[in-house]
GROMACS .gro file of C-alpha atoms in nm:
model
  399
    1UNK     CA    1  11.065   9.465   6.470
    2UNK     CA    2  11.327   9.233   6.321
    3UNK     CA    3  11.598   9.076   6.537
    4UNK     CA    4  11.900   8.881   6.422
    5UNK     CA    5  11.975   8.544   6.578
    6UNK     CA    6  12.306   8.665   6.723
    7UNK     CA    7  12.121   8.934   6.920
    8UNK     CA    8  11.878   8.680   7.064
    9UNK     CA    9  12.168   8.449   7.145
   10UNK     CA   10  12.343   8.733   7.327
   11UNK     CA   11  12.038   8.771   7.551
   12UNK     CA   12  11.997   8.401   7.631
   13UNK     CA   13  12.372   8.364   7.685
   14UNK     CA   14  12.368   8.655   7.929
   15UNK     CA   15  12.072   8.509   8.118
   16UNK     CA   16  12.258   8.180   8.157
   17UNK     CA   17  12.555   8.360   8.312
   18UNK     CA   18  12.327   8.550   8.551
   19UNK     CA   19  12.107   8.261   8.665
   20UNK     CA   20  12.333   7.958   8.619
   21UNK     CA   21  12.672   8.110   8.703
   22UNK     CA   22  12.566   8.372   8.959
   23UNK     CA   23  12.696   8.672   8.763
   24UNK     CA   24  12.546   9.018   8.815
   25UNK     CA   25  12.335   9.173   8.542
   26UNK     CA   26  12.517   9.510   8.551
   27UNK     CA   27  12.853   9.341   8.492
   28UNK     CA   28  12.720   9.115   8.217
   29UNK     CA   29  12.547   9.395   8.026
   30UNK     CA   30  12.844   9.630   8.053
   31UNK     CA   31  13.098   9.369   7.940
   32UNK     CA   32  12.873   9.248   7.658
   33UNK     CA   33  12.820   9.594   7.512
   34UNK     CA   34  13.184   9.691   7.550
   35UNK     CA   35  13.299   9.377   7.369
   36UNK     CA   36  13.061   9.438   7.076
   37UNK     CA   37  13.118   9.801   6.976
   38UNK     CA   38  12.979   9.746   6.624
   39UNK     CA   39  12.627   9.684   6.745
   40UNK     CA   40  12.394   9.970   6.662
   41UNK     CA   41  12.208  10.177   6.921
   42UNK     CA   42  11.879   9.996   6.859
   43UNK     CA   43  12.032   9.653   6.921
   44UNK     CA   44  12.218   9.778   7.228
   45UNK     CA   45  11.898   9.921   7.377
   46UNK     CA   46  11.713   9.598   7.301
   47UNK     CA   47  11.977   9.377   7.462
   48UNK     CA   48  12.012   9.583   7.780
   49UNK     CA   49  11.639   9.641   7.814
   50UNK     CA   50  11.553   9.276   7.754
   51UNK     CA   51  11.807   9.142   8.002
   52UNK     CA   52  11.704   9.377   8.282
   53UNK     CA   53  11.332   9.323   8.224
   54UNK     CA   54  11.364   8.944   8.218
   55UNK     CA   55  11.578   8.948   8.534
   56UNK     CA   56  11.317   9.163   8.708
   57UNK     CA   57  11.027   8.938   8.606
   58UNK     CA   58  11.216   8.607   8.608
   59UNK     CA   59  10.982   8.411   8.832
   60UNK     CA   60  10.672   8.523   8.644
   61UNK     CA   61  10.825   8.439   8.306
   62UNK     CA   62  10.933   8.097   8.430
   63UNK     CA   63  10.580   8.028   8.546
   64UNK     CA   64  10.413   8.142   8.225
   65UNK     CA   65  10.666   7.949   8.012
   66UNK     CA   66  10.606   7.639   8.229
   67UNK     CA   67  10.977   7.578   8.264
   68UNK     CA   68  11.257   7.561   8.520
   69UNK     CA   69  11.629   7.635   8.510
   70UNK     CA   70  11.694   7.262   8.474
   71UNK     CA   71  11.523   7.267   8.133
   72UNK     CA   72  11.792   7.284   7.862
   73UNK     CA   73  11.582   7.532   7.663
   74UNK     CA   74  11.464   7.728   7.968
   75UNK     CA   75  11.622   8.056   7.860
   76UNK     CA   76  11.484   8.031   7.508
   77UNK     CA   77  11.133   7.969   7.647
   78UNK     CA   78  11.157   8.263   7.884
   79UNK     CA   79  11.286   8.491   7.609
   80UNK     CA   80  10.995   8.382   7.389
   81UNK     CA   81  10.741   8.480   7.657
   82UNK     CA   82  10.913   8.815   7.699
   83UNK     CA   83  10.914   8.884   7.324
   84UNK     CA   84  10.552   8.771   7.291
   85UNK     CA   85  10.443   9.010   7.568
   86UNK     CA   86  10.665   9.302   7.471
   87UNK     CA   87  10.631   9.302   7.093
   88UNK     CA   88  10.347   9.068   6.991
   89UNK     CA   89  10.255   9.098   6.625
   90UNK     CA   90  10.518   9.371   6.570
   91UNK     CA   91  10.791   9.108   6.595
   92UNK     CA   92  10.905   9.000   6.247
   93UNK     CA   93  11.145   8.737   6.380
   94UNK     CA   94  11.017   8.386   6.475
   95UNK     CA   95  11.016   8.323   6.849
   96UNK     CA   96  11.294   8.092   6.974
   97UNK     CA   97  11.017   7.863   7.106
   98UNK     CA   98  10.663   7.879   6.967
   99UNK     CA   99  10.391   8.004   7.202
  100UNK     CA  100  10.028   7.899   7.185
  101UNK     CA  101   9.810   8.201   7.260
  102UNK     CA  102   9.540   8.016   7.455
  103UNK     CA  103   9.790   7.839   7.681
  104UNK     CA  104   9.969   8.169   7.738
  105UNK     CA  105   9.649   8.347   7.845
  106UNK     CA  106   9.563   8.067   8.086
  107UNK     CA  107   9.905   8.081   8.255
  108UNK     CA  108   9.890   8.461   8.279
  109UNK     CA  109   9.553   8.435   8.453
  110UNK     CA  110   9.687   8.173   8.693
  111UNK     CA  111   9.999   8.379   8.769
  112UNK     CA  112   9.784   8.677   8.867
  113UNK     CA  113   9.638   8.472   9.153
  114UNK     CA  114   9.976   8.405   9.317
  115UNK     CA  115  10.145   8.716   9.466
  116UNK     CA  116  10.499   8.575   9.464
  117UNK     CA  117  10.459   8.481   9.097
  118UNK     CA  118  10.277   8.792   8.976
  119UNK     CA  119  10.517   9.011   9.174
  120UNK     CA  120  10.812   8.796   9.066
  121UNK     CA  121  10.964   8.752   9.410
  122UNK     CA  122  11.105   8.446   9.593
  123UNK     CA  123  10.844   8.280   9.818
  124UNK     CA  124  11.059   8.315  10.129
  125UNK     CA  125  11.105   8.689  10.067
  126UNK     CA  126  10.736   8.740  10.002
  127UNK     CA  127  10.649   8.562  10.328
  128UNK     CA  128  10.913   8.753  10.526
  129UNK     CA  129  10.799   9.092  10.399
  130UNK     CA  130  10.430   9.019  10.462
  131UNK     CA  131  10.515   8.911  10.818
  132UNK     CA  132  10.723   9.221  10.888
  133UNK     CA  133  10.541   9.492  10.693
  134UNK     CA  134  10.186   9.364  10.669
  135UNK     CA  135  10.011   9.253  10.352
  136UNK     CA  136   9.888   9.596  10.244
  137UNK     CA  137  10.220   9.779  10.285
  138UNK     CA  138  10.420   9.500  10.122
  139UNK     CA  139  10.191   9.475   9.819
  140UNK     CA  140  10.215   9.852   9.770
  141UNK     CA  141  10.595   9.849   9.795
  142UNK     CA  142  10.634   9.535   9.584
  143UNK     CA  143  10.447   9.703   9.299
  144UNK     CA  144  10.690   9.995   9.312
  145UNK     CA  145  10.997   9.771   9.346
  146UNK     CA  146  10.908   9.608   9.015
  147UNK     CA  147  10.923   9.938   8.828
  148UNK     CA  148  11.238  10.073   8.669
  149UNK     CA  149  11.421  10.306   8.907
  150UNK     CA  150  11.438  10.676   8.829
  151UNK     CA  151  11.777  10.841   8.792
  152UNK     CA  152  11.874  11.089   9.062
  153UNK     CA  153  12.188  11.295   9.092
  154UNK     CA  154  12.330  11.503   9.376
  155UNK     CA  155  12.444  11.849   9.274
  156UNK     CA  156  12.792  11.902   9.416
  157UNK     CA  157  12.760  12.239   9.587
  158UNK     CA  158  13.140  12.260   9.618
  159UNK     CA  159  13.146  12.310   9.239
  160UNK     CA  160  12.862  12.556   9.200
  161UNK     CA  161  12.508  12.633   9.309
  162UNK     CA  162  12.219  12.409   9.211
  163UNK     CA  163  12.085  12.646   8.944
  164UNK     CA  164  12.425  12.666   8.774
  165UNK     CA  165  12.447  12.285   8.766
  166UNK     CA  166  12.094  12.249   8.626
  167UNK     CA  167  12.173  12.508   8.357
  168UNK     CA  168  12.498  12.332   8.264
  169UNK     CA  169  12.318  11.999   8.231
  170UNK     CA  170  12.051  12.159   8.013
  171UNK     CA  171  12.320  12.284   7.774
  172UNK     CA  172  12.446  11.924   7.756
  173UNK     CA  173  12.099  11.797   7.664
  174UNK     CA  174  12.000  11.668   8.008
  175UNK     CA  175  11.695  11.801   8.189
  176UNK     CA  176  11.704  11.775   8.569
  177UNK     CA  177  11.454  11.902   8.823
  178UNK     CA  178  11.470  11.939   9.199
  179UNK     CA  179  11.311  11.654   9.393
  180UNK     CA  180  11.198  11.634   9.753
  181UNK     CA  181  11.304  11.859  10.038
  182UNK     CA  182  11.678  11.887   9.973
  183UNK     CA  183  11.781  12.141   9.706
  184UNK     CA  184  12.080  11.942   9.578
  185UNK     CA  185  11.865  11.634   9.501
  186UNK     CA  186  11.787  11.636   9.130
  187UNK     CA  187  11.579  11.393   8.925
  188UNK     CA  188  11.641  11.340   8.554
  189UNK     CA  189  11.332  11.362   8.336
  190UNK     CA  190  11.467  11.077   8.122
  191UNK     CA  191  11.742  10.818   8.159
  192UNK     CA  192  12.065  10.924   7.989
  193UNK     CA  193  12.430  10.817   8.009
  194UNK     CA  194  12.600  11.071   8.233
  195UNK     CA  195  12.955  10.950   8.294
  196UNK     CA  196  13.099  11.092   7.970
  197UNK     CA  197  12.956  11.441   8.006
  198UNK     CA  198  13.196  11.724   8.082
  199UNK     CA  199  12.984  11.824   8.380
  200UNK     CA  200  13.029  11.479   8.535
  201UNK     CA  201  13.402  11.466   8.462
  202UNK     CA  202  13.434  11.809   8.625
  203UNK     CA  203  13.269  11.677   8.942
  204UNK     CA  204  12.957  11.893   8.927
  205UNK     CA  205  12.739  11.607   9.048
  206UNK     CA  206  12.731  11.244   9.157
  207UNK     CA  207  12.477  10.985   9.049
  208UNK     CA  208  12.309  10.907   9.382
  209UNK     CA  209  11.956  10.804   9.473
  210UNK     CA  210  11.728  11.045   9.658
  211UNK     CA  211  11.687  10.807   9.952
  212UNK     CA  212  12.062  10.770   9.986
  213UNK     CA  213  12.105  11.147   9.986
  214UNK     CA  214  11.873  11.182  10.284
  215UNK     CA  215  12.120  10.995  10.507
  216UNK     CA  216  12.393  11.261  10.508
  217UNK     CA  217  12.129  11.521  10.596
  218UNK     CA  218  12.013  11.299  10.881
  219UNK     CA  219  12.370  11.296  11.013
  220UNK     CA  220  12.371  11.676  10.972
  221UNK     CA  221  12.746  11.729  11.027
  222UNK     CA  222  12.887  12.073  11.094
  223UNK     CA  223  13.190  12.229  10.922
  224UNK     CA  224  13.511  12.166  11.114
  225UNK     CA  225  13.388  11.845  11.277
  226UNK     CA  226  13.551  11.503  11.272
  227UNK     CA  227  13.327  11.253  11.094
  228UNK     CA  228  13.379  10.879  11.058
  229UNK     CA  229  13.198  10.703  10.774
  230UNK     CA  230  13.267  10.350  10.891
  231UNK     CA  231  13.106  10.147  10.610
  232UNK     CA  232  13.197  10.388  10.333
  233UNK     CA  233  13.230  10.159  10.030
  234UNK     CA  234  13.296  10.372   9.723
  235UNK     CA  235  13.209  10.680   9.924
  236UNK     CA  236  12.899  10.845   9.784
  237UNK     CA  237  12.781  10.948  10.129
  238UNK     CA  238  13.131  11.058  10.235
  239UNK     CA  239  13.139  11.300   9.944
  240UNK     CA  240  12.793  11.431  10.030
  241UNK     CA  241  12.899  11.480  10.393
  242UNK     CA  242  13.205  11.674  10.272
  243UNK     CA  243  12.982  11.906  10.070
  244UNK     CA  244  12.753  11.966  10.369
  245UNK     CA  245  13.064  12.047  10.575
  246UNK     CA  246  13.177  12.291  10.304
  247UNK     CA  247  13.499  12.089  10.274
  248UNK     CA  248  13.606  12.196  10.624
  249UNK     CA  249  13.699  11.948  10.895
  250UNK     CA  250  13.799  11.581  10.872
  251UNK     CA  251  13.624  11.274  10.733
  252UNK     CA  252  13.769  10.930  10.794
  253UNK     CA  253  13.613  10.694  10.540
  254UNK     CA  254  13.661  10.330  10.631
  255UNK     CA  255  13.568   9.991  10.492
  256UNK     CA  256  13.682   9.631  10.527
  257UNK     CA  257  13.716   9.618  10.146
  258UNK     CA  258  14.017   9.836  10.066
  259UNK     CA  259  13.969   9.839   9.684
  260UNK     CA  260  13.641  10.027   9.725
  261UNK     CA  261  13.828  10.303   9.905
  262UNK     CA  262  14.056  10.351   9.603
  263UNK     CA  263  13.746  10.444   9.403
  264UNK     CA  264  13.652  10.694   9.675
  265UNK     CA  265  13.996  10.854   9.648
  266UNK     CA  266  13.946  10.900   9.273
  267UNK     CA  267  13.596  11.039   9.322
  268UNK     CA  268  13.720  11.282   9.588
  269UNK     CA  269  13.967  11.437   9.346
  270UNK     CA  270  13.696  11.481   9.082
  271UNK     CA  271  13.456  11.631   9.339
  272UNK     CA  272  13.710  11.881   9.472
  273UNK     CA  273  13.704  11.721   9.819
  274UNK     CA  274  14.026  11.720  10.020
  275UNK     CA  275  13.903  11.648  10.375
  276UNK     CA  276  13.840  11.275  10.317
  277UNK     CA  277  14.106  11.031  10.438
  278UNK     CA  278  14.055  10.662  10.366
  279UNK     CA  279  14.139  10.385  10.610
  280UNK     CA  280  14.102  10.009  10.560
  281UNK     CA  281  13.952   9.835  10.863
  282UNK     CA  282  14.185   9.574  11.011
  283UNK     CA  283  14.238   9.431  11.358
  284UNK     CA  284  14.254   9.715  11.610
  285UNK     CA  285  14.132   9.990  11.376
  286UNK     CA  286  13.805  10.053  11.558
  287UNK     CA  287  13.961  10.050  11.905
  288UNK     CA  288  14.229  10.297  11.792
  289UNK     CA  289  13.955  10.552  11.715
  290UNK     CA  290  13.769  10.519  12.044
  291UNK     CA  291  13.590  10.839  12.154
  292UNK     CA  292  13.723  11.033  11.853
  293UNK     CA  293  13.421  11.105  11.630
  294UNK     CA  294  13.187  11.401  11.655
  295UNK     CA  295  12.969  11.223  11.400
  296UNK     CA  296  12.964  10.853  11.309
  297UNK     CA  297  12.777  10.710  11.011
  298UNK     CA  298  12.709  10.336  11.005
  299UNK     CA  299  12.552  10.254  10.668
  300UNK     CA  300  12.565   9.884  10.745
  301UNK     CA  301  12.551   9.583  10.510
  302UNK     CA  302  12.188   9.477  10.465
  303UNK     CA  303  11.944   9.275  10.257
  304UNK     CA  304  11.898   9.558  10.007
  305UNK     CA  305  11.524   9.494   9.985
  306UNK     CA  306  11.466   9.868   9.966
  307UNK     CA  307  11.671   9.897   9.646
  308UNK     CA  308  11.549   9.591   9.452
  309UNK     CA  309  11.419   9.796   9.161
  310UNK     CA  310  11.771   9.928   9.112
  311UNK     CA  311  11.931   9.585   9.164
  312UNK     CA  312  11.664   9.333   9.057
  313UNK     CA  313  11.898   9.033   9.037
  314UNK     CA  314  11.975   9.068   9.409
  315UNK     CA  315  11.641   8.908   9.494
  316UNK     CA  316  11.746   8.588   9.318
  317UNK     CA  317  12.088   8.579   9.489
  318UNK     CA  318  11.967   8.656   9.840
  319UNK     CA  319  11.845   8.390  10.085
  320UNK     CA  320  11.670   8.388  10.422
  321UNK     CA  321  11.989   8.246  10.575
  322UNK     CA  322  12.187   8.537  10.434
  323UNK     CA  323  11.940   8.787  10.578
  324UNK     CA  324  11.974   8.621  10.921
  325UNK     CA  325  12.353   8.647  10.892
  326UNK     CA  326  12.329   9.014  10.799
  327UNK     CA  327  12.100   9.091  11.092
  328UNK     CA  328  12.360   8.950  11.331
  329UNK     CA  329  12.640   9.139  11.151
  330UNK     CA  330  12.447   9.466  11.177
  331UNK     CA  331  12.412   9.430  11.553
  332UNK     CA  332  12.778   9.334  11.588
  333UNK     CA  333  12.880   9.646  11.393
  334UNK     CA  334  12.671   9.896  11.588
  335UNK     CA  335  12.775   9.741  11.920
  336UNK     CA  336  13.148   9.755  11.839
  337UNK     CA  337  13.175  10.064  11.620
  338UNK     CA  338  12.970  10.287  11.852
  339UNK     CA  339  13.278  10.316  12.078
  340UNK     CA  340  13.420  10.563  11.825
  341UNK     CA  341  13.161  10.829  11.914
  342UNK     CA  342  13.265  11.108  12.152
  343UNK     CA  343  13.057  11.206  12.450
  344UNK     CA  344  12.791  11.438  12.307
  345UNK     CA  345  12.848  11.300  11.960
  346UNK     CA  346  12.605  11.171  11.698
  347UNK     CA  347  12.563  10.819  11.557
  348UNK     CA  348  12.347  10.754  11.252
  349UNK     CA  349  12.258  10.392  11.176
  350UNK     CA  350  12.131  10.339  10.821
  351UNK     CA  351  12.032  10.057  10.587
  352UNK     CA  352  11.885  10.027  10.238
  353UNK     CA  353  11.625   9.788  10.376
  354UNK     CA  354  11.262   9.850  10.476
  355UNK     CA  355  11.242   9.551  10.713
  356UNK     CA  356  11.193   9.632  11.083
  357UNK     CA  357  11.418   9.336  11.177
  358UNK     CA  358  11.711   9.520  11.015
  359UNK     CA  359  11.604   9.862  11.136
  360UNK     CA  360  11.384   9.950  11.434
  361UNK     CA  361  11.453   9.620  11.609
  362UNK     CA  362  11.828   9.668  11.577
  363UNK     CA  363  11.807  10.012  11.739
  364UNK     CA  364  11.592   9.876  12.022
  365UNK     CA  365  11.843   9.596  12.090
  366UNK     CA  366  12.135   9.840  12.086
  367UNK     CA  367  11.973  10.094  12.319
  368UNK     CA  368  11.872   9.821  12.563
  369UNK     CA  369  12.237   9.758  12.652
  370UNK     CA  370  12.393  10.096  12.570
  371UNK     CA  371  12.228  10.337  12.810
  372UNK     CA  372  12.476  10.612  12.725
  373UNK     CA  373  12.296  10.656  12.392
  374UNK     CA  374  11.947  10.791  12.333
  375UNK     CA  375  11.734  10.795  12.020
  376UNK     CA  376  11.673  11.142  11.882
  377UNK     CA  377  11.471  11.040  11.575
  378UNK     CA  378  11.427  10.764  11.317
  379UNK     CA  379  11.266  10.736  10.976
  380UNK     CA  380  11.188  10.475  10.713
  381UNK     CA  381  11.185  10.603  10.355
  382UNK     CA  382  10.976  10.372  10.135
  383UNK     CA  383  11.023  10.315   9.761
  384UNK     CA  384  10.666  10.435   9.709
  385UNK     CA  385  10.786  10.782   9.813
  386UNK     CA  386  10.980  10.811   9.489
  387UNK     CA  387  11.337  10.701   9.556
  388UNK     CA  388  11.491  10.387   9.699
  389UNK     CA  389  11.392  10.243  10.035
  390UNK     CA  390  11.610  10.340  10.332
  391UNK     CA  391  11.605  10.351  10.711
  392UNK     CA  392  11.783  10.605  10.929
  393UNK     CA  393  11.812  10.642  11.307
  394UNK     CA  394  11.993  10.931  11.477
  395UNK     CA  395  12.134  10.858  11.821
  396UNK     CA  396  12.304  11.095  12.063
  397UNK     CA  397  12.574  10.988  12.310
  398UNK     CA  398  12.494  11.153  12.641
  399UNK     CA  399  12.746  11.383  12.807
   0.00000   0.00000   0.00000
């Protein structure tokens, strides 16, 4: 494989923006490819694949390359290790920095003895997850979190039945198969760009992970009900809830970040959903909706440890201090927002974390001081089960 110097420079330049400037890999890759439309498909695949792989295995590559981010040729050394591992003798282009095979083998052997290095995870995160999950569970999940995420979509049953949507995708060259226990959850047999397909533009499906799709089913809303999705973001779960309600009733989708709700409004039109109303959260918003919701979904901000294979650069941007802040925020949200649930209503608390401190412990703390609620059921979905990692707890407000 032959690579031009400008392609290699594009990779190292992107890595500098991600690790030195704090940019996100998705944004960097998208902007880079959009600004270089003349690059061929092979170069585009190489650039995107290389950046994401190096971000995922950053700590391990740093260790093997015997470098740090303070080294002025750090990114060239890391890229050289990646190229050496990925392509070996098939690479016709000289490595940016020469690698001595014997030294490389020695460092690889040493890396294998250190879990945080071999698993390419920050030491503090490795320690936290071992303490909360146990060594065996964490090592199993860490292995999965370092694999590329599968692509799942949610068939929009407001636009057709699942078989019709699968058949339409097949005609467009995309093979999708049902996954798990919910019929609308589909898994693609291979990764393909979906957003330009007619089926996507017509709202026949949403790209949404299998674990995420389980949350709306856990809420289990009924047609005609009033639902509040209080941490809605761009609204993937709101749209799923609308489909489960057969587009009958009312969904109030709220978030403190109003721009995200604009995206939900656009997605609602495409999905054929007209029962979603967006509402930015400001002072007094929560109190104004006291005792109004038949169903309340709190998909709260979290560490995102359950979705690291989908967002690998998050592990390098997260800190133990940030996790502690999020844990407090989660408890604040459930304590305050729970007032919106009617007597006899349902509250689902959810995160995309697999840590008990963000999940089970939060529910225990909440129930200890809110005797009007009782736990009906709870579940942790682990990445090793096939999708992303999520937690869900379903609470009932007593009558």
